[in-house]
Short mmCIF file of C-alpha atoms and ligand atoms in Angstrom, two decimals:
data_model
loop_
_atom_site.label_atom_id
_atom_site.label_comp_id
_atom_site.label_asym_id
_atom_site.label_seq_id
_atom_site.Cartn_x
_atom_site.Cartn_y
_atom_site.Cartn_z
CA MET S 1 72.87 65.72 82.97
CA LYS S 2 74.59 62.64 81.92
CA LYS S 3 77.35 63.58 83.10
CA LEU S 4 76.05 63.87 86.99
CA ILE S 5 74.52 60.61 86.48
CA PHE S 6 77.67 59.02 85.74
CA LEU S 7 79.39 60.06 88.35
CA PHE S 8 77.20 59.05 90.88
CA VAL S 9 77.41 56.14 89.51
CA VAL S 10 81.30 55.70 89.51
CA THR S 11 80.60 56.37 93.14
CA ILE S 12 78.85 53.90 94.15
CA VAL S 13 80.88 51.42 91.91
CA SER S 14 83.90 52.81 94.10
CA ALA S 15 82.02 52.27 97.13
CA LEU S 16 81.57 48.31 95.92
CA PHE S 17 85.08 47.54 95.03
CA THR S 18 86.71 49.36 98.46
CA GLY S 19 84.09 46.69 100.46
CA CYS S 20 84.96 43.89 98.50
CA SER S 21 88.57 44.50 99.05
CA ASN S 22 88.58 44.06 102.56
CA ASP S 23 86.76 40.46 102.26
CA LEU S 24 90.26 38.80 101.48
CA THR S 25 90.85 35.75 104.10
CA ASP S 26 94.05 33.57 104.26
CA GLU S 27 91.42 30.63 103.54
CA GLY S 28 91.93 30.59 99.60
CA PRO S 29 88.90 31.08 97.03
CA ALA S 30 85.82 30.40 98.32
CA ASN S 31 83.22 27.78 97.28
CA VAL S 32 81.96 29.25 93.74
CA ALA S 33 78.20 28.80 94.69
CA THR S 34 78.62 31.04 97.61
CA LYS S 35 80.44 33.93 95.41
CA ALA S 36 78.44 37.14 95.38
CA THR S 37 78.14 39.48 92.13
CA VAL S 38 79.31 42.35 91.59
CA THR S 39 78.15 44.59 88.78
CA ILE S 40 80.65 46.80 87.27
CA PRO S 41 77.98 49.21 85.35
CA HIS S 42 78.80 50.94 81.41
CA ASN S 43 81.35 53.44 81.22
CA THR S 44 82.85 52.67 84.93
CA ILE S 45 86.27 54.73 85.47
CA ILE S 46 88.99 53.16 87.63
CA THR S 47 90.67 56.39 89.01
CA SER S 48 92.26 54.87 91.81
CA ASP S 49 93.94 51.62 93.61
CA VAL S 50 91.11 49.14 93.55
CA THR S 51 90.93 45.26 93.84
CA TRP S 52 88.60 42.42 92.66
CA SER S 53 89.03 39.46 95.15
CA ASN S 54 88.06 36.16 94.55
CA THR S 55 85.34 35.83 97.29
CA ASN S 56 83.02 37.29 94.16
CA GLU S 57 82.58 37.29 90.98
CA TYR S 58 82.23 40.38 89.13
CA ILE S 59 80.08 41.02 85.78
CA LEU S 60 81.15 43.80 83.30
CA ASN S 61 77.99 45.13 81.94
CA GLY S 62 79.28 47.19 79.54
CA LYS S 63 83.06 49.01 78.93
CA VAL S 64 85.15 49.77 81.80
CA TYR S 65 88.11 51.77 82.16
CA VAL S 66 91.43 52.18 84.52
CA LYS S 67 92.69 55.36 84.40
CA ALA S 68 96.30 56.65 85.47
CA PRO S 69 97.05 56.40 88.27
CA ALA S 70 95.30 53.84 89.27
CA THR S 71 95.88 50.66 89.38
CA LEU S 72 93.51 47.85 89.15
CA THR S 73 94.29 44.52 91.20
CA ILE S 74 92.48 41.11 90.25
CA GLN S 75 93.25 38.16 92.31
CA ALA S 76 94.49 34.77 91.73
CA GLY S 77 91.16 32.66 91.19
CA THR S 78 88.78 35.45 90.30
CA THR S 79 86.37 35.74 87.49
CA VAL S 80 84.97 38.28 85.93
CA LYS S 81 82.49 37.99 82.99
CA GLY S 82 81.83 40.15 80.23
CA VAL S 83 77.71 40.98 79.55
CA TYR S 84 77.00 40.13 75.70
CA ASN S 85 75.12 43.11 74.38
CA ALA S 86 74.23 43.53 70.23
CA ASP S 87 74.92 47.21 70.51
CA PRO S 88 78.42 47.39 69.69
CA GLU S 89 78.78 50.39 71.82
CA LEU S 90 77.75 48.95 74.56
CA ALA S 91 80.01 45.62 74.57
CA SER S 92 81.46 44.57 77.49
CA ALA S 93 85.68 45.93 77.37
CA LEU S 94 88.24 45.81 80.04
CA ILE S 95 90.62 48.61 79.28
CA VAL S 96 93.71 49.54 80.68
CA THR S 97 94.47 53.42 79.47
CA ARG S 98 98.30 54.86 79.20
CA GLY S 99 99.60 54.98 82.54
CA ALA S 100 96.99 53.04 84.79
CA LYS S 101 97.86 49.57 85.51
CA ILE S 102 96.40 45.80 85.67
CA SER S 103 97.58 43.21 88.27
CA ALA S 104 96.04 40.15 87.51
CA ILE S 105 98.60 37.37 88.97
CA GLY S 106 97.05 33.82 88.95
CA THR S 107 98.37 30.70 89.87
CA PHE S 108 99.29 27.43 87.37
CA THR S 109 96.08 25.66 89.18
CA ASN S 110 93.55 29.14 89.87
CA PRO S 111 93.97 31.63 87.21
CA VAL S 112 92.52 35.20 86.44
CA ILE S 113 89.37 34.28 84.20
CA LEU S 114 88.23 37.05 81.80
CA THR S 115 85.17 35.18 80.16
CA ALA S 116 81.66 35.81 78.48
CA GLN S 117 78.87 35.34 80.41
CA ASN S 118 76.91 33.80 77.48
CA GLY S 119 79.93 31.90 77.03
CA LEU S 120 79.92 32.49 73.22
CA GLU S 121 82.83 33.43 70.93
CA GLY S 122 82.23 37.38 70.39
CA GLY S 123 80.49 37.29 73.71
CA TRP S 124 81.91 40.37 74.85
CA GLY S 125 84.93 42.93 73.88
CA GLY S 126 88.20 41.35 75.67
CA LEU S 127 90.76 42.46 77.73
CA VAL S 128 93.02 45.72 76.30
CA LEU S 129 96.38 47.40 77.68
CA LEU S 130 97.73 50.50 76.22
CA GLY S 131 100.56 51.99 77.17
CA LYS S 132 103.47 54.76 75.86
CA ALA S 133 106.14 52.80 74.37
CA PRO S 134 107.03 53.91 70.93
CA LEU S 135 104.77 52.83 67.54
CA ASN S 136 105.75 53.73 63.59
CA ARG S 137 102.99 56.20 63.42
CA VAL S 138 101.70 59.22 66.10
CA ASP S 139 99.43 58.30 68.50
CA GLN S 140 96.49 55.92 67.82
CA VAL S 141 93.52 55.04 69.02
CA ILE S 142 93.22 51.36 69.23
CA GLU S 143 91.12 49.66 66.91
CA GLY S 144 87.45 48.78 67.76
CA ILE S 145 86.85 51.44 70.47
CA ASN S 146 84.81 54.49 69.10
CA PRO S 147 86.21 57.80 70.82
CA SER S 148 82.81 59.75 70.51
CA VAL S 149 81.62 57.86 73.01
CA VAL S 150 84.30 57.12 75.67
CA PRO S 151 83.41 58.79 78.51
CA SER S 152 84.60 62.73 78.71
CA GLY S 153 88.52 61.99 80.23
CA VAL S 154 88.96 58.72 79.10
CA ASP S 155 92.59 58.48 76.74
CA VAL S 156 91.78 56.05 74.16
CA TYR S 157 94.71 56.22 72.56
CA TYR S 158 98.17 54.79 72.96
CA GLY S 159 101.09 55.14 71.80
CA GLY S 160 104.37 57.33 73.41
CA GLY S 161 103.55 60.35 70.66
CA GLY S 162 105.00 59.54 67.44
CA ALA S 163 108.19 58.05 65.77
CA GLY S 164 111.28 58.44 67.90
CA LEU S 165 108.81 59.04 70.48
CA GLY S 166 107.62 57.11 73.96
CA ASP S 167 108.94 55.00 76.55
CA ALA S 168 109.96 52.08 75.71
CA GLU S 169 110.32 50.44 79.51
CA ASP S 170 106.68 51.87 80.27
CA SER S 171 105.22 49.52 82.36
CA SER S 172 100.89 48.86 82.27
CA GLY S 173 101.42 45.93 85.10
CA THR S 174 101.14 42.43 85.80
CA LEU S 175 99.27 39.44 83.57
CA ARG S 176 100.14 36.09 85.03
CA TYR S 177 98.23 33.18 84.48
CA VAL S 178 95.29 34.74 82.62
CA ARG S 179 92.30 33.10 80.47
CA VAL S 180 90.60 35.05 78.37
CA GLU S 181 87.77 33.48 76.73
CA TYR S 182 85.64 33.72 73.28
CA ALA S 183 86.47 37.73 73.32
CA GLY S 184 86.25 39.63 69.99
CA ALA S 185 83.05 40.87 70.01
CA LYS S 186 82.22 43.74 67.80
CA ILE S 187 82.47 47.00 69.73
CA SER S 188 82.17 49.66 67.11
CA GLU S 189 80.85 48.88 63.46
CA ALA S 190 83.36 46.46 61.66
CA ASN S 191 85.50 46.59 64.20
CA GLU S 192 86.16 43.90 66.89
CA LEU S 193 88.49 43.63 69.66
CA ASN S 194 90.78 40.76 70.32
CA ALA S 195 91.27 38.56 74.08
CA PHE S 196 94.56 39.81 74.31
CA THR S 197 95.01 43.96 72.97
CA PHE S 198 98.26 45.42 73.66
CA GLY S 199 98.54 49.06 72.22
CA GLY S 200 102.07 50.79 72.48
CA VAL S 201 102.81 48.42 75.83
CA GLY S 202 106.27 48.76 77.34
CA ARG S 203 108.54 46.25 78.06
CA GLY S 204 108.33 47.15 82.15
CA THR S 205 105.14 44.75 81.94
CA THR S 206 105.35 41.40 82.78
CA LEU S 207 103.33 39.24 80.85
CA ASP S 208 103.69 35.55 81.13
CA HIS S 209 101.45 32.18 81.17
CA LEU S 210 97.91 33.52 79.21
CA GLN S 211 95.55 31.71 77.49
CA ALA S 212 93.30 33.27 74.83
CA TYR S 213 90.75 30.71 74.04
CA ARG S 214 88.05 30.86 71.47
CA GLY S 215 87.71 34.08 70.44
CA ALA S 216 86.05 35.62 67.64
CA ASP S 217 89.27 37.88 66.34
CA ASP S 218 92.79 37.51 67.26
CA ALA S 219 94.31 35.90 70.38
CA PHE S 220 97.06 38.47 70.94
CA GLU S 221 97.39 41.45 68.49
CA PHE S 222 100.51 43.76 69.59
CA PHE S 223 99.98 47.13 67.99
CA GLY S 224 103.16 48.84 68.55
CA GLY S 225 104.99 48.26 71.86
CA THR S 226 108.14 46.71 73.01
CA VAL S 227 106.34 44.40 75.66
CA ASP S 228 108.06 40.99 75.96
CA ALA S 229 105.94 37.53 76.72
CA LYS S 230 106.91 34.27 77.54
CA TYR S 231 104.53 30.85 77.60
CA LEU S 232 101.34 32.22 75.34
CA VAL S 233 98.40 29.67 74.61
CA SER S 234 95.70 30.71 71.40
CA THR S 235 93.08 28.00 71.27
CA ALA S 236 91.15 28.23 68.05
CA THR S 237 90.86 32.01 67.91
CA ASP S 238 89.06 33.02 64.85
CA ASP S 239 91.59 34.94 62.77
CA ASP S 240 95.45 35.20 64.17
CA ALA S 241 96.56 33.57 66.74
CA PHE S 242 100.02 36.10 67.09
CA ASP S 243 99.16 39.48 65.23
CA PHE S 244 101.37 42.20 64.69
CA ASP S 245 101.76 45.72 63.39
CA PHE S 246 101.98 49.17 63.64
CA GLY S 247 106.06 48.52 64.86
CA TYR S 248 105.95 46.60 67.43
CA GLN S 249 109.47 45.50 68.67
CA GLY S 250 109.44 42.44 71.56
CA ARG S 251 110.32 38.90 72.27
CA ILE S 252 108.33 36.09 72.79
CA GLN S 253 109.30 32.18 73.69
CA PHE S 254 107.40 29.53 74.04
CA ALA S 255 104.16 30.09 72.23
CA VAL S 256 101.12 27.05 71.20
CA SER S 257 98.62 27.78 68.86
CA THR S 258 95.62 25.26 67.81
CA ILE S 259 92.67 24.79 65.97
CA ASP S 260 89.95 22.95 66.05
CA PRO S 261 88.71 21.55 63.06
CA SER S 262 85.21 21.57 63.65
CA LEU S 263 84.89 25.46 63.74
CA SER S 264 84.65 27.53 60.83
CA TYR S 265 87.49 30.63 60.92
CA SER S 266 87.90 33.91 59.44
CA SER S 267 88.99 34.69 55.73
CA ASP S 268 92.38 35.35 56.75
CA PRO S 269 93.39 32.99 59.53
CA ASN S 270 97.30 32.77 59.83
CA GLY S 271 99.38 31.55 62.88
CA ILE S 272 101.57 34.57 62.93
CA GLU S 273 100.39 37.25 61.14
CA CYS S 274 103.09 40.23 60.68
CA ASP S 275 102.44 43.71 59.02
CA ASN S 276 104.66 46.72 58.99
CA ASP S 277 101.23 48.49 58.65
CA GLY S 278 98.35 48.03 56.78
CA THR S 279 99.82 50.02 53.51
CA GLY S 280 103.07 48.60 53.73
CA SER S 281 104.62 51.84 54.63
CA THR S 282 107.77 52.69 55.58
CA ALA S 283 107.37 53.86 58.73
CA GLU S 284 110.10 53.33 61.77
CA PRO S 285 110.15 51.63 63.78
CA PHE S 286 109.95 48.75 61.88
CA THR S 287 107.32 45.97 62.68
CA HIS S 288 109.87 43.29 64.42
CA PRO S 289 109.14 40.48 66.92
CA THR S 290 111.68 38.33 67.67
CA LEU S 291 109.64 35.07 68.16
CA SER S 292 111.69 31.76 69.43
CA ASN S 293 109.55 28.26 70.28
CA PHE S 294 106.44 29.03 68.94
CA THR S 295 104.41 25.54 67.74
CA ILE S 296 101.88 26.69 65.42
CA THR S 297 99.22 23.78 64.61
CA GLY S 298 96.63 24.05 62.03
CA THR S 299 94.29 21.02 61.10
CA GLN S 300 95.39 17.72 58.86
CA SER S 301 93.93 18.58 56.12
CA GLY S 302 94.75 22.53 56.39
CA SER S 303 91.03 23.03 56.98
CA ALA S 304 88.30 23.19 59.20
CA LEU S 305 85.07 23.98 58.24
CA ASN S 306 86.92 26.84 55.80
CA ALA S 307 90.57 26.69 54.53
CA LEU S 308 93.16 28.42 56.74
CA LYS S 309 96.45 30.43 55.13
CA SER S 310 99.64 29.87 56.77
CA ALA S 311 101.28 28.95 59.61
CA ALA S 312 103.19 32.16 59.37
CA ASN S 313 103.26 35.17 57.02
CA PHE S 314 105.44 38.11 57.09
CA ARG S 315 103.89 40.81 54.98
CA ARG S 316 103.71 44.36 54.18
CA ASN S 317 107.58 46.10 54.88
CA ALA S 318 107.66 44.04 58.24
CA GLN S 319 110.68 42.65 59.65
CA PHE S 320 111.21 39.57 61.66
CA THR S 321 112.90 36.90 63.50
CA LEU S 322 111.82 33.52 64.31
CA VAL S 323 113.98 30.70 65.23
CA ASN S 324 113.45 26.81 66.76
CA SER S 325 109.96 26.96 66.21
CA VAL S 326 107.96 24.18 64.71
CA LEU S 327 104.81 25.15 62.47
CA TYR S 328 102.43 22.80 60.41
CA GLY S 329 98.84 22.23 59.40
CA PHE S 330 97.98 25.19 57.33
CA PRO S 331 98.68 24.93 53.22
CA SER S 332 101.30 27.53 53.25
CA GLY S 333 103.96 27.20 55.94
CA VAL S 334 105.52 30.68 55.84
CA LEU S 335 105.03 33.09 53.63
CA LYS S 336 107.41 35.69 53.11
CA GLU S 337 106.02 38.72 51.10
CA THR S 338 108.53 41.22 52.47
CA VAL S 339 112.24 41.74 51.92
CA ASN S 340 113.19 43.68 54.82
CA PRO S 341 116.39 42.56 56.91
CA SER S 342 114.87 39.80 58.51
CA THR S 343 115.83 36.00 60.83
CA LEU S 344 114.43 32.96 60.07
CA LEU S 345 116.82 30.30 61.45
CA ASN S 346 116.18 26.68 62.69
CA ASN S 347 112.71 25.92 62.38
CA VAL S 348 110.79 22.67 61.00
CA VAL S 349 107.86 23.25 58.81
CA SER S 350 105.44 21.59 56.99
CA SER S 351 102.59 22.52 54.83
CA THR S 352 99.08 20.58 53.61
CA VAL S 353 99.77 21.87 50.02
CA ALA S 354 102.52 19.98 48.75
CA ASN S 355 106.32 22.20 48.59
CA GLN S 356 104.34 25.09 50.18
CA GLU S 357 106.48 25.24 53.56
CA PHE S 358 108.92 28.08 52.47
CA ASN S 359 106.69 29.88 50.48
CA THR S 360 107.95 31.77 47.67
CA PHE S 361 111.41 32.03 49.06
CA THR S 362 114.43 29.72 49.56
CA PRO S 363 115.09 29.76 53.30
CA ASP S 364 118.99 29.33 54.86
CA VAL S 365 119.51 25.17 55.52
CA SER S 366 118.72 25.11 58.93
CA ASN S 367 115.04 25.64 58.13
CA LEU S 368 113.60 22.13 57.08
CA ALA S 369 110.80 20.83 55.59
CA ARG S 370 108.62 18.05 57.13
CA ALA S 371 105.53 15.95 56.37
CA TRP S 372 103.53 16.48 59.25
CA ASN S 373 103.79 12.87 60.42
CA ASN S 374 107.82 12.89 60.41
CA LEU S 375 108.18 16.35 62.37
CA ILE S 376 108.20 13.90 64.84
CA LEU S 377 105.79 15.23 67.46
CA SER S 378 103.88 12.47 69.80
CA SER S 379 100.23 13.26 68.17
CA PRO S 380 100.83 16.64 66.05
CA PHE S 381 96.40 16.86 65.71
CA GLY S 382 96.25 15.40 69.67
CA ALA S 383 94.90 16.88 72.16
CA TYR S 384 97.04 20.09 73.46
CA ARG S 385 97.03 19.96 77.38
CA SER S 386 98.29 16.29 76.76
CA THR S 387 101.68 15.38 76.15
CA ALA S 388 100.41 15.62 71.98
CA LEU S 389 102.71 18.35 70.98
CA GLN S 390 105.82 17.34 72.65
CA PRO S 391 108.58 16.07 70.28
CA THR S 392 109.41 12.45 70.52
CA GLY S 393 112.76 12.34 68.13
CA GLY S 394 113.35 14.01 63.92
CA ALA S 395 113.31 17.58 63.29
CA ALA S 396 112.70 19.48 66.23
CA ILE S 397 115.08 17.47 68.88
CA ASP S 398 117.66 16.56 66.08
CA GLY S 399 120.61 18.85 68.09
CA SER S 400 120.66 21.99 65.37
CA TYR S 401 119.33 24.71 67.24
CA TYR S 402 119.69 28.18 67.36
CA SER S 403 121.61 29.67 70.34
CA HIS S 404 120.60 32.92 71.76
CA THR S 405 123.16 35.16 72.74
CA ASP S 406 120.40 37.85 74.27
CA ALA S 407 119.80 36.56 78.11
CA TRP S 408 115.93 37.22 78.22
CA PHE S 409 115.69 33.96 76.04
CA THR S 410 116.25 30.44 77.41
CA ASN S 411 118.17 28.52 75.08
CA THR S 412 116.61 24.83 74.24
CA GLN S 413 117.30 21.35 73.12
CA TYR S 414 114.41 21.44 71.37
CA LYS S 415 112.38 23.82 69.04
CA GLY S 416 108.85 24.51 69.17
CA ALA S 417 107.66 25.56 72.58
CA LEU S 418 107.80 22.06 74.00
CA VAL S 419 110.29 20.02 75.73
CA SER S 420 110.56 16.52 74.37
CA ILE S 421 110.03 14.65 77.36
CA GLY S 422 108.65 14.94 81.33
CA ALA S 423 106.12 17.43 82.77
CA ASN S 424 105.91 21.06 80.86
CA TRP S 425 104.17 24.48 81.31
CA LEU S 426 101.59 23.61 78.76
CA THR S 427 99.80 20.27 80.14
CA GLN S 428 99.56 20.52 84.33
CA GLY S 429 98.15 22.95 86.20
CA LEU S 430 94.09 24.22 85.67
CA TRP S 431 95.43 27.18 83.74
CA VAL S 432 94.57 26.20 80.60
CA ARG S 433 91.85 25.35 79.28
CA1 CA O 1 92.75 42.03 65.63
CA1 CA O 2 94.04 39.69 62.69
CA1 CA O 3 97.28 41.82 61.18
CA1 CA O 4 94.00 37.39 59.38
#
């Protein structure tokens, strides 16, 4: 009986989608006041290609799954709002399952916005992409989803089937100029989703110009996978800005994270947090993110309403590469608790506690320790949408840079995510809040 009702709902919703996808004109997004509201009910499964149009506003009233072979297209200028539901089983989230795709391609001035209807941190779950790329464990259920309440026929596992298996080139589609706001709802007991959750996502996926704004858990969490990303922004996320686990092996260049000192954070907030897995096992592939041109900022005191931890914490048997980056405003700079082969070169690091820039180790001499007011950035704790985080002199542009041989990376004449002068990817346009 339950199943019959469910199929009925899906049919109605599919009909709505089909109608909506024909509404688009060439006149650009409609006036906000005239947008029609389309409500997508809990446990909707999108099984064939659908377009969410910028002439509508979409309300997710629960979990919505995209199932292979469907592609969900969300047009530039479209806003999707997740409904708050105190029952974690009913928390709203958009979940793109293995083999399915999302195409959410906004523009510099007209992003795709996924937000909470109530405008509060944790007001909805967030965006989840699941793929078939390698992990360091057998197929895994995505954290935060309770498989026992997922509708039958929906696969909430991710990864390519275990060590040595999987499709590193797998594609989950494209996210470009997408902002996810107020995510991180509890989605089952003691389990939060993140703004962006990537489980086993492959490098056939395109990720660039993504902002996570004030989520209740991590901004970007990568569970295994090989996906690359450029131009990421984490704004005042509750836990970690960039969290890596379960054998993630991708590349990320140009990423900024900031903290709002008027808020409180989790018990373990780090700019970057990187584990091989929760127990520090030697399961392969080892987690090894290759990170370049990060600007990780905390606060001048190293605290907000509670204490922050490390600008970067590499631990539990992880490997890592971090180059050409600027990290400051946390009690500890780079906390290295793994002895695995790693690369840490040409970074400039500050810590609010004396002599904790390179915590428990001596780095290569290309890494520099500096007081926060000697970094030298325009205004290290200033407004991130201004020129504040751009270097004006000193170690960030002292001529000592790591030179990439991998052509995927852009070689820069600066450290951190932002060029020293002029316009840049962060300070203009409307896509960053
Ligand atoms: Ca998390
Ligand atoms: Ca975390
Ligand atoms: Ca973590
Ligand atoms: Ca953490």
